[in-house]
Amino acid sequence: MMNSAPTPVPPILSLEDVTVRFGGLTAVDAVSLSIGEGELVGLIGPNGAGKTTTFNVIAGVYAPTSGTVRFAGRDLGRSGPADRAALGIARTFQNIRLFGSLSVFDNVRVAMNLHATTGPGHALLRLGRFRDDEANVARRTEELLELFDLLRFRDAPARSLPYGHQRRLEIVRCLATRPRLLLLDEPAAGMNPTEKAGLIELIQRVQKQFSLSILLVEHSMKVVMGCCARIAVLDFGAKIAEGTPAQVQADAKVIEAYLGENHAQSLTHH
Amino acid sequence: MAAPDRRISLHPALVLAGALLAAGLVSHFSDHYNPYYLDVALGAGINVILAVSLNLVNGYTGQFSLGHAGFMATGAYAAAAVTMLLGPSLLGADGGTPWQQNLLFLGALAAGGLAAAVAGLLVGLPSLRLRGDYLAIVTLGFGEIIRVILQNVDALGGAMGLNGIPAYTDLFWVLAVGALTVFVVQCLVRSTYGRGFLATHDDEIAAEAIGLRTTRYKIVAFVVGAFFAGVAGGLFGHLKQTISPSGFDFTKSIEIVVMVILGGMGNTLGVILAAILLTVLPEVLRPVAEYRMIAYSLLLVILMLVRPQGLFQFRRPGRP
Amino acid sequence: MSEFLQQLLNGISLGAIFALIALGYTMVYGVLRFINFAHCDVFMVGAYVGYFVGQHVPEHTWWGGLTALAVAMLVCAVLGVLIERFAYRPLRSAPTLNVLIAAIGVSLLLENLGQHFFSATPRPFPELFPVYSWEIPHTGLLLYSNQVLVIVFTVFLLFALRFIVMRTRIGIAMRALSLNRQAAALVGINNDLVIAATFALGSALAAAGGILYAVNYPSIDPLMGVMPGLKAFVAAVVGGIGSIPGAALGGLLLGVVETFVNGSEWSTYKDAIAFGLLILILIFRPAGLLGRNVREKV
């Protein structure tokens, strides 16, 4: 079939009229959103706006009451987090969830299992192929850690790292699963202004170096405005605005949503 | 910067072969050993196999299984069934040569392990989706179900049990199976794949988020653990020469759990030491045997209050 | 038909006892999210207290029986509070597994101390309450007073418990704790006190269960709590762990099913039936019949 126009590339992620109801409460109200390949999109809104629920729907923790979530055009249905990780969706957690008893090295190494070519049988037989694979895994883990200046902590228990390093490690662990879409859940939580600046730089570097699409849920306006090409705003579960940072900042509905709630943050600071 | 596993410069299979050779050598001089000490050593060895296999499930993967004795029972009966039902026809009237007997025993132990592994799969599949405390009760329940079933199968002796099991267990078998158990568990855990067991233990939600199939890990740990519990059961049956369902009850499961906790969950060396200690100690404390269970139970409580990581936790958890 | 009704009655009576024990499990689980393995041994202690009180009161009297019941419930309430204080409270912030193991330790300790002090041989339980039987005309049904006692008493205790949980301050505090322990502390609830009260209540119910059980199956031994305890726990899970009506329903269901199995050709498997039921529920409806599914917050 000859066609002069190239087939349009579907957005890497698209939410189509996604609604999530918990009993009588509508947490997410007919939200539609799409993220293009290589885009860095932010999702903001006052407390209780439904950001985390939307995030968790994309991550596969909740199934939507109605609506569809598509990843690279394919309906995700009721697949769980592990299936989505296999498809190329990685996520971080608001309260960092590292494997506390494992070393920094092993936290990343264990994430290499997703694309491993050897399994338990090989671990028992320990033939050449196993040893080669293990060497490859070790090498790739070291490379990743080195890239983010964490290699010097390789043998330390993950829980002994300072908070900022733990955040970084969690992101590095995600990268080990070779994602196409990275979901970041309030990565700036608990950070001071310097750390936030470092985070912005980290997110941008990660996006460029690994050619990722990123969805960033954040409270910190500084981080969101600093990173994102496009921002969607939720309030009471519904999307009330979407656009560039400048557009969103000027949007009357957005201002009212934040000020109307007596929200302490202004839209230009933090 | 070498990969961490390259510390073991010797191929693990060579280490295993060496251990088997040593087992054979030590066993060769069995006749010279004090029979009482030998008996205790055999008991200790069987407990080591039970504890190390349970450690994979409870310690490394963090799944609280209270039904290990049920798998031991399955293996004991399956192995005994092979030697007692198939033995006479395979070995002939004269009982066969030692080589033939050992071969039969190997088959019996393998059958015991496989039977227990199948039981482990049947138990694990519905149960392992459940959280810690639920899993504990369900595995306990399954252990009881297995016991009740065995009590009702008259062909296997019913409540009276099986007697006259041939005495095939000797030092070589116990040491060899022990070495094999440790080999399998260590090889599994000390690999990139094996890190998944620990990750499942630490944080299932995070593990799922990075693509680890946590239920699959739990099932693998469960089935492997059950397999070796079954083999240990086979060894047990052919040592004591008599088995009955009541000997594989909840109390037995608890004894093995205590060994794992005492040794430090996820710490194979510690668990081995704890198993040996808890086999030898009752013998040493024979004069006060009636206080043994009271001491056991107090130990459990005090341990949890004072030193939950176990007595033999030498290094930080998580390091292989 | 009358055979069926008789069995049904027996089952309801047995189910009432399971319900009493199950309530203790479900209340503690609701508040602390862990299975108190030692609960079934409190049941046993209750029966033994009843035994010893029974040596000092005349048989076949209402006041004698009620005294035994009251003393047993009181003693076990205290025992429950002590166990919680010394074995569980220090572990409140530890991983659940540690508390579970400690609970197993306490359970074994009670059983073995019981075997040591009371010897393992079963003792006959005194006939505490007056014994009547009535035959219901036209049905051939026989009603035994001890069975009726169990049912009546359990219903009474259920209503009392419901009243406490719904109408009194401590009951509301218990419900608050079961929903969110940290928030409860933040609004000024004395968690330690409420948890102690929960254990006291649950243990008192277990003691009542122990005596009512012993009155109907008059042979007690230090390990008498193990099987009923396990089954009562199954009942609590089947009904929906954390749900009080669920525990009652689960207990009833289990009692009836077990009684019918006992009267059939599968009677030797009756112990396994409870676990079979457990597995079925956990596969098809893990939250239990009346329970609600609580997910961990991500």
Short mmCIF file of C-alpha atoms in Angstrom, two decimals, chain C:
data_model
loop_
_atom_site.label_atom_id
_atom_site.label_comp_id
_atom_site.label_asym_id
_atom_site.label_seq_id
_atom_site.Cartn_x
_atom_site.Cartn_y
_atom_site.Cartn_z
CA MET C 1 -35.94 -34.86 58.86
CA SER C 2 -35.63 -34.82 62.60
CA GLU C 3 -32.14 -36.26 62.22
CA PHE C 4 -31.28 -33.30 60.02
CA LEU C 5 -32.73 -30.82 62.49
CA GLN C 6 -30.91 -32.47 65.36
CA GLN C 7 -27.65 -32.24 63.53
CA LEU C 8 -28.44 -28.65 62.66
CA LEU C 9 -29.00 -27.85 66.30
CA ASN C 10 -25.76 -29.55 67.26
CA GLY C 11 -24.02 -27.60 64.54
CA ILE C 12 -25.38 -24.29 65.70
CA SER C 13 -24.29 -25.04 69.21
CA LEU C 14 -20.77 -25.93 68.08
CA GLY C 15 -20.79 -22.93 65.78
CA ALA C 16 -21.61 -20.64 68.67
CA ILE C 17 -18.46 -21.76 70.46
CA PHE C 18 -16.40 -21.24 67.34
CA ALA C 19 -17.94 -17.80 67.06
CA LEU C 20 -16.95 -16.88 70.62
CA ILE C 21 -13.33 -17.80 69.97
CA ALA C 22 -13.37 -16.28 66.50
CA LEU C 23 -14.48 -12.95 67.92
CA GLY C 24 -11.27 -12.69 69.91
CA TYR C 25 -9.17 -13.37 66.83
CA THR C 26 -11.06 -10.91 64.71
CA MET C 27 -10.99 -8.12 67.28
CA VAL C 28 -7.26 -8.36 67.85
CA TYR C 29 -6.64 -8.63 64.12
CA GLY C 30 -8.84 -5.63 63.50
CA VAL C 31 -6.92 -3.50 65.95
CA LEU C 32 -3.37 -4.78 65.56
CA ARG C 33 -3.37 -6.53 62.18
CA PHE C 34 -1.88 -9.73 63.50
CA ILE C 35 -3.06 -13.20 64.42
CA ASN C 36 -2.84 -13.85 68.12
CA PHE C 37 -1.74 -17.46 68.04
CA ALA C 38 -1.94 -17.63 71.82
CA HIS C 39 -5.69 -16.95 71.79
CA CYS C 40 -6.65 -20.61 71.63
CA ASP C 41 -4.60 -21.30 74.74
CA VAL C 42 -6.43 -18.59 76.64
CA PHE C 43 -9.51 -20.64 75.74
CA MET C 44 -7.85 -23.62 77.38
CA VAL C 45 -6.90 -21.64 80.47
CA GLY C 46 -10.51 -20.51 80.78
CA ALA C 47 -11.66 -24.12 80.77
CA TYR C 48 -9.14 -25.03 83.46
CA VAL C 49 -10.13 -22.08 85.63
CA GLY C 50 -13.70 -23.29 85.27
CA TYR C 51 -12.53 -26.74 86.30
CA PHE C 52 -10.88 -25.48 89.45
CA VAL C 53 -13.74 -23.19 90.41
CA GLY C 54 -16.00 -26.13 89.75
CA GLN C 55 -14.25 -28.04 92.52
CA HIS C 56 -15.50 -25.46 94.99
CA VAL C 57 -19.05 -24.92 93.89
CA PRO C 58 -21.86 -27.42 93.87
CA GLU C 59 -22.70 -29.04 90.58
CA HIS C 60 -25.92 -28.47 88.72
CA THR C 61 -26.56 -25.01 90.03
CA TRP C 62 -27.00 -21.86 88.03
CA TRP C 63 -25.07 -19.70 90.41
CA GLY C 64 -22.24 -22.21 90.52
CA GLY C 65 -21.96 -22.25 86.78
CA LEU C 66 -22.21 -18.51 86.42
CA THR C 67 -19.57 -18.01 89.10
CA ALA C 68 -17.19 -20.28 87.26
CA LEU C 69 -17.92 -18.41 84.07
CA ALA C 70 -17.36 -15.02 85.64
CA VAL C 71 -14.13 -16.01 87.37
CA ALA C 72 -12.77 -17.61 84.23
CA MET C 73 -13.59 -14.58 82.11
CA LEU C 74 -11.96 -12.28 84.63
CA VAL C 75 -8.80 -14.38 84.99
CA CYS C 76 -8.40 -14.71 81.26
CA ALA C 77 -9.03 -11.04 80.66
CA VAL C 78 -6.12 -10.33 82.97
CA LEU C 79 -4.02 -13.01 81.29
CA GLY C 80 -4.73 -11.51 77.89
CA VAL C 81 -3.71 -8.06 79.05
CA LEU C 82 -0.50 -9.41 80.57
CA ILE C 83 0.44 -11.31 77.42
CA GLU C 84 -0.12 -8.21 75.33
CA ARG C 85 1.84 -6.05 77.71
CA PHE C 86 4.93 -8.22 77.93
CA ALA C 87 5.12 -10.15 74.69
CA TYR C 88 3.39 -8.03 72.06
CA ARG C 89 3.61 -4.40 73.06
CA PRO C 90 7.43 -4.22 72.85
CA LEU C 91 7.11 -5.54 69.32
CA ARG C 92 4.47 -3.15 68.13
CA SER C 93 6.77 -1.38 65.73
CA ALA C 94 8.64 -4.51 64.69
CA PRO C 95 7.84 -6.37 61.46
CA THR C 96 4.64 -8.39 61.75
CA LEU C 97 6.56 -11.61 61.37
CA ASN C 98 8.34 -11.04 64.66
CA VAL C 99 5.12 -10.58 66.58
CA LEU C 100 3.67 -13.67 64.91
CA ILE C 101 6.62 -15.71 66.07
CA ALA C 102 6.39 -14.25 69.56
CA ALA C 103 2.71 -15.20 69.58
CA ILE C 104 3.58 -18.74 68.59
CA GLY C 105 6.09 -18.75 71.41
CA VAL C 106 3.51 -17.63 73.94
CA SER C 107 1.06 -20.21 72.66
CA LEU C 108 3.58 -23.03 73.00
CA LEU C 109 4.61 -21.74 76.41
CA LEU C 110 1.05 -21.85 77.70
CA GLU C 111 0.49 -25.32 76.28
CA ASN C 112 3.69 -26.71 77.70
CA LEU C 113 3.27 -25.06 81.07
CA GLY C 114 -0.21 -26.52 81.10
CA GLN C 115 1.18 -29.96 80.33
CA HIS C 116 3.76 -29.54 83.02
CA PHE C 117 1.44 -28.38 85.77
CA PHE C 118 -1.79 -30.09 84.86
CA SER C 119 -0.34 -33.17 83.20
CA ALA C 120 -1.29 -34.09 79.70
CA THR C 121 -3.98 -36.54 80.70
CA PRO C 122 -7.50 -35.25 80.16
CA ARG C 123 -9.61 -34.38 83.14
CA PRO C 124 -13.36 -34.69 83.35
CA PHE C 125 -15.10 -31.37 83.53
CA PRO C 126 -17.62 -30.88 86.33
CA GLU C 127 -21.26 -30.51 85.39
CA LEU C 128 -21.52 -26.88 86.28
CA PHE C 129 -25.03 -26.06 85.12
CA PRO C 130 -28.25 -27.87 85.74
CA VAL C 131 -28.96 -30.35 82.98
CA TYR C 132 -32.38 -30.59 81.39
CA SER C 133 -33.57 -31.92 78.17
CA TRP C 134 -36.78 -31.21 76.37
CA GLU C 135 -38.36 -33.12 73.61
CA ILE C 136 -40.09 -30.93 71.11
CA PRO C 137 -43.47 -32.48 70.35
CA HIS C 138 -44.16 -33.77 66.84
CA THR C 139 -40.53 -33.49 65.74
CA GLY C 140 -38.66 -35.96 67.86
CA LEU C 141 -36.08 -33.25 68.43
CA LEU C 142 -34.16 -33.35 71.66
CA LEU C 143 -33.03 -30.06 73.13
CA TYR C 144 -30.30 -30.19 75.71
CA SER C 145 -30.01 -27.35 78.18
CA ASN C 146 -26.25 -27.12 77.77
CA GLN C 147 -26.62 -26.58 74.07
CA VAL C 148 -29.31 -23.99 74.57
CA LEU C 149 -27.09 -22.36 77.17
CA VAL C 150 -24.29 -22.03 74.67
CA ILE C 151 -26.51 -20.51 72.04
CA VAL C 152 -28.27 -18.13 74.40
CA PHE C 153 -25.07 -17.05 76.03
CA THR C 154 -23.30 -16.49 72.74
CA VAL C 155 -26.17 -14.41 71.39
CA PHE C 156 -26.14 -12.37 74.58
CA LEU C 157 -22.40 -11.82 74.39
CA LEU C 158 -22.64 -10.90 70.72
CA PHE C 159 -25.21 -8.22 71.46
CA ALA C 160 -23.17 -7.02 74.41
CA LEU C 161 -20.10 -6.80 72.24
CA ARG C 162 -21.96 -4.97 69.52
CA PHE C 163 -23.22 -2.52 72.07
CA ILE C 164 -19.74 -1.96 73.44
CA VAL C 165 -18.23 -1.49 70.03
CA MET C 166 -20.94 0.79 68.70
CA ARG C 167 -22.10 2.78 71.70
CA THR C 168 -19.35 3.08 74.28
CA ARG C 169 -16.36 5.36 74.00
CA ILE C 170 -13.89 2.55 74.32
CA GLY C 171 -15.66 0.66 71.60
CA ILE C 172 -15.56 3.58 69.24
CA ALA C 173 -11.90 4.00 70.08
CA MET C 174 -11.35 0.37 69.11
CA ARG C 175 -12.96 0.94 65.76
CA ALA C 176 -10.89 4.07 65.23
CA LEU C 177 -7.72 2.17 66.02
CA SER C 178 -8.61 -0.57 63.60
CA LEU C 179 -9.03 1.95 60.82
CA ASN C 180 -5.94 4.03 61.40
CA ARG C 181 -3.67 3.49 64.34
CA GLN C 182 -1.60 6.64 63.92
CA ALA C 183 -4.58 8.90 63.46
CA ALA C 184 -6.21 7.44 66.54
CA ALA C 185 -3.18 8.33 68.62
CA LEU C 186 -3.14 11.79 67.10
CA VAL C 187 -6.70 12.53 68.16
CA GLY C 188 -5.85 11.67 71.73
CA ILE C 189 -6.87 8.06 71.97
CA ASN C 190 -4.74 6.17 74.43
CA ASN C 191 -3.74 3.35 72.11
CA ASP C 192 -2.16 1.25 74.83
CA LEU C 193 -5.33 1.34 76.90
CA VAL C 194 -7.61 0.55 74.00
CA ILE C 195 -5.44 -2.32 72.83
CA ALA C 196 -5.32 -3.70 76.35
CA ALA C 197 -9.10 -3.45 76.51
CA THR C 198 -9.38 -5.28 73.19
CA PHE C 199 -7.27 -8.11 74.48
CA ALA C 200 -9.20 -8.19 77.74
CA LEU C 201 -12.50 -8.46 75.89
CA GLY C 202 -11.30 -11.02 73.41
CA SER C 203 -9.72 -13.15 76.11
CA ALA C 204 -12.85 -13.00 78.25
CA LEU C 205 -14.86 -14.25 75.28
CA ALA C 206 -12.38 -17.05 74.75
CA ALA C 207 -12.69 -18.03 78.39
CA ALA C 208 -16.46 -18.13 78.06
CA GLY C 209 -15.99 -20.25 74.99
CA GLY C 210 -13.72 -22.57 76.91
CA ILE C 211 -16.20 -23.17 79.68
CA LEU C 212 -19.19 -23.56 77.37
CA TYR C 213 -17.15 -25.97 75.25
CA ALA C 214 -16.13 -27.97 78.31
CA VAL C 215 -19.71 -28.07 79.51
CA ASN C 216 -20.73 -29.73 76.25
CA TYR C 217 -17.63 -31.86 75.67
CA PRO C 218 -16.66 -32.50 79.29
CA SER C 219 -13.03 -33.52 78.93
CA ILE C 220 -10.27 -30.98 79.18
CA ASP C 221 -6.54 -31.21 78.49
CA PRO C 222 -3.77 -28.67 77.95
CA LEU C 223 -3.90 -29.04 74.19
CA MET C 224 -7.68 -28.75 73.91
CA GLY C 225 -7.46 -25.28 72.42
CA VAL C 226 -5.35 -26.09 69.38
CA MET C 227 -7.95 -27.55 67.06
CA PRO C 228 -10.88 -25.35 68.09
CA GLY C 229 -8.54 -22.38 67.89
CA LEU C 230 -7.43 -23.14 64.38
CA LYS C 231 -10.97 -23.74 63.30
CA ALA C 232 -12.17 -20.57 64.97
CA PHE C 233 -9.49 -18.67 63.14
CA VAL C 234 -10.67 -20.20 59.90
CA ALA C 235 -14.17 -19.12 60.86
CA ALA C 236 -12.95 -15.57 61.40
CA VAL C 237 -11.27 -15.52 58.01
CA VAL C 238 -14.26 -17.07 56.27
CA GLY C 239 -16.52 -14.46 57.78
CA GLY C 240 -14.12 -11.68 56.95
CA ILE C 241 -11.27 -11.04 59.34
CA GLY C 242 -11.75 -7.84 61.28
CA SER C 243 -15.53 -8.06 61.02
CA ILE C 244 -17.44 -8.94 64.16
CA PRO C 245 -20.62 -10.11 62.45
CA GLY C 246 -18.33 -11.99 60.09
CA ALA C 247 -16.78 -13.93 62.94
CA ALA C 248 -20.20 -14.90 64.17
CA LEU C 249 -21.33 -15.94 60.72
CA GLY C 250 -18.13 -17.82 60.01
CA GLY C 251 -18.30 -19.64 63.33
CA LEU C 252 -21.86 -20.68 62.70
CA LEU C 253 -21.11 -21.87 59.19
CA LEU C 254 -18.12 -23.87 60.27
CA GLY C 255 -19.92 -25.45 63.22
CA VAL C 256 -22.79 -26.59 61.05
CA VAL C 257 -20.58 -27.90 58.24
CA GLU C 258 -18.33 -29.77 60.61
CA THR C 259 -21.22 -31.36 62.46
CA PHE C 260 -22.76 -32.64 59.26
CA VAL C 261 -19.43 -33.97 58.06
CA ASN C 262 -18.95 -35.67 61.38
CA GLY C 263 -22.22 -37.46 60.94
CA SER C 264 -21.37 -38.62 57.46
CA GLU C 265 -19.00 -41.19 56.02
CA TRP C 266 -16.25 -38.61 55.74
CA SER C 267 -16.13 -38.14 59.50
CA THR C 268 -12.42 -38.95 59.84
CA TYR C 269 -11.68 -36.01 57.60
CA LYS C 270 -13.63 -33.56 59.72
CA ASP C 271 -10.55 -31.78 60.94
CA ALA C 272 -9.41 -31.21 57.41
CA ILE C 273 -12.78 -29.75 56.42
CA ALA C 274 -12.13 -26.49 58.18
CA PHE C 275 -8.92 -26.00 56.27
CA GLY C 276 -10.53 -27.01 53.03
CA LEU C 277 -13.13 -24.32 53.62
CA LEU C 278 -10.38 -21.83 54.39
CA ILE C 279 -8.60 -22.56 51.16
CA LEU C 280 -11.81 -22.26 49.16
CA ILE C 281 -12.60 -18.88 50.67
CA LEU C 282 -9.09 -17.60 50.16
CA ILE C 283 -9.16 -18.58 46.53
CA PHE C 284 -12.61 -17.28 45.64
CA ARG C 285 -13.32 -14.53 48.11
CA PRO C 286 -10.20 -13.62 50.08
CA ALA C 287 -11.87 -10.76 51.93
CA GLY C 288 -14.26 -13.25 53.49
CA LEU C 289 -18.02 -13.31 53.34
CA LEU C 290 -18.56 -10.02 55.14
CA GLY C 291 -15.12 -8.52 54.94
CA ARG C 292 -13.78 -5.61 52.96
CA ASN C 293 -10.66 -5.62 50.87
CA VAL C 294 -8.04 -3.29 52.26
CA ARG C 295 -5.23 -2.44 49.89
CA GLU C 296 -1.87 -1.17 50.89
CA LYS C 297 -1.44 2.48 49.94
CA VAL C 298 1.15 3.06 47.28
#
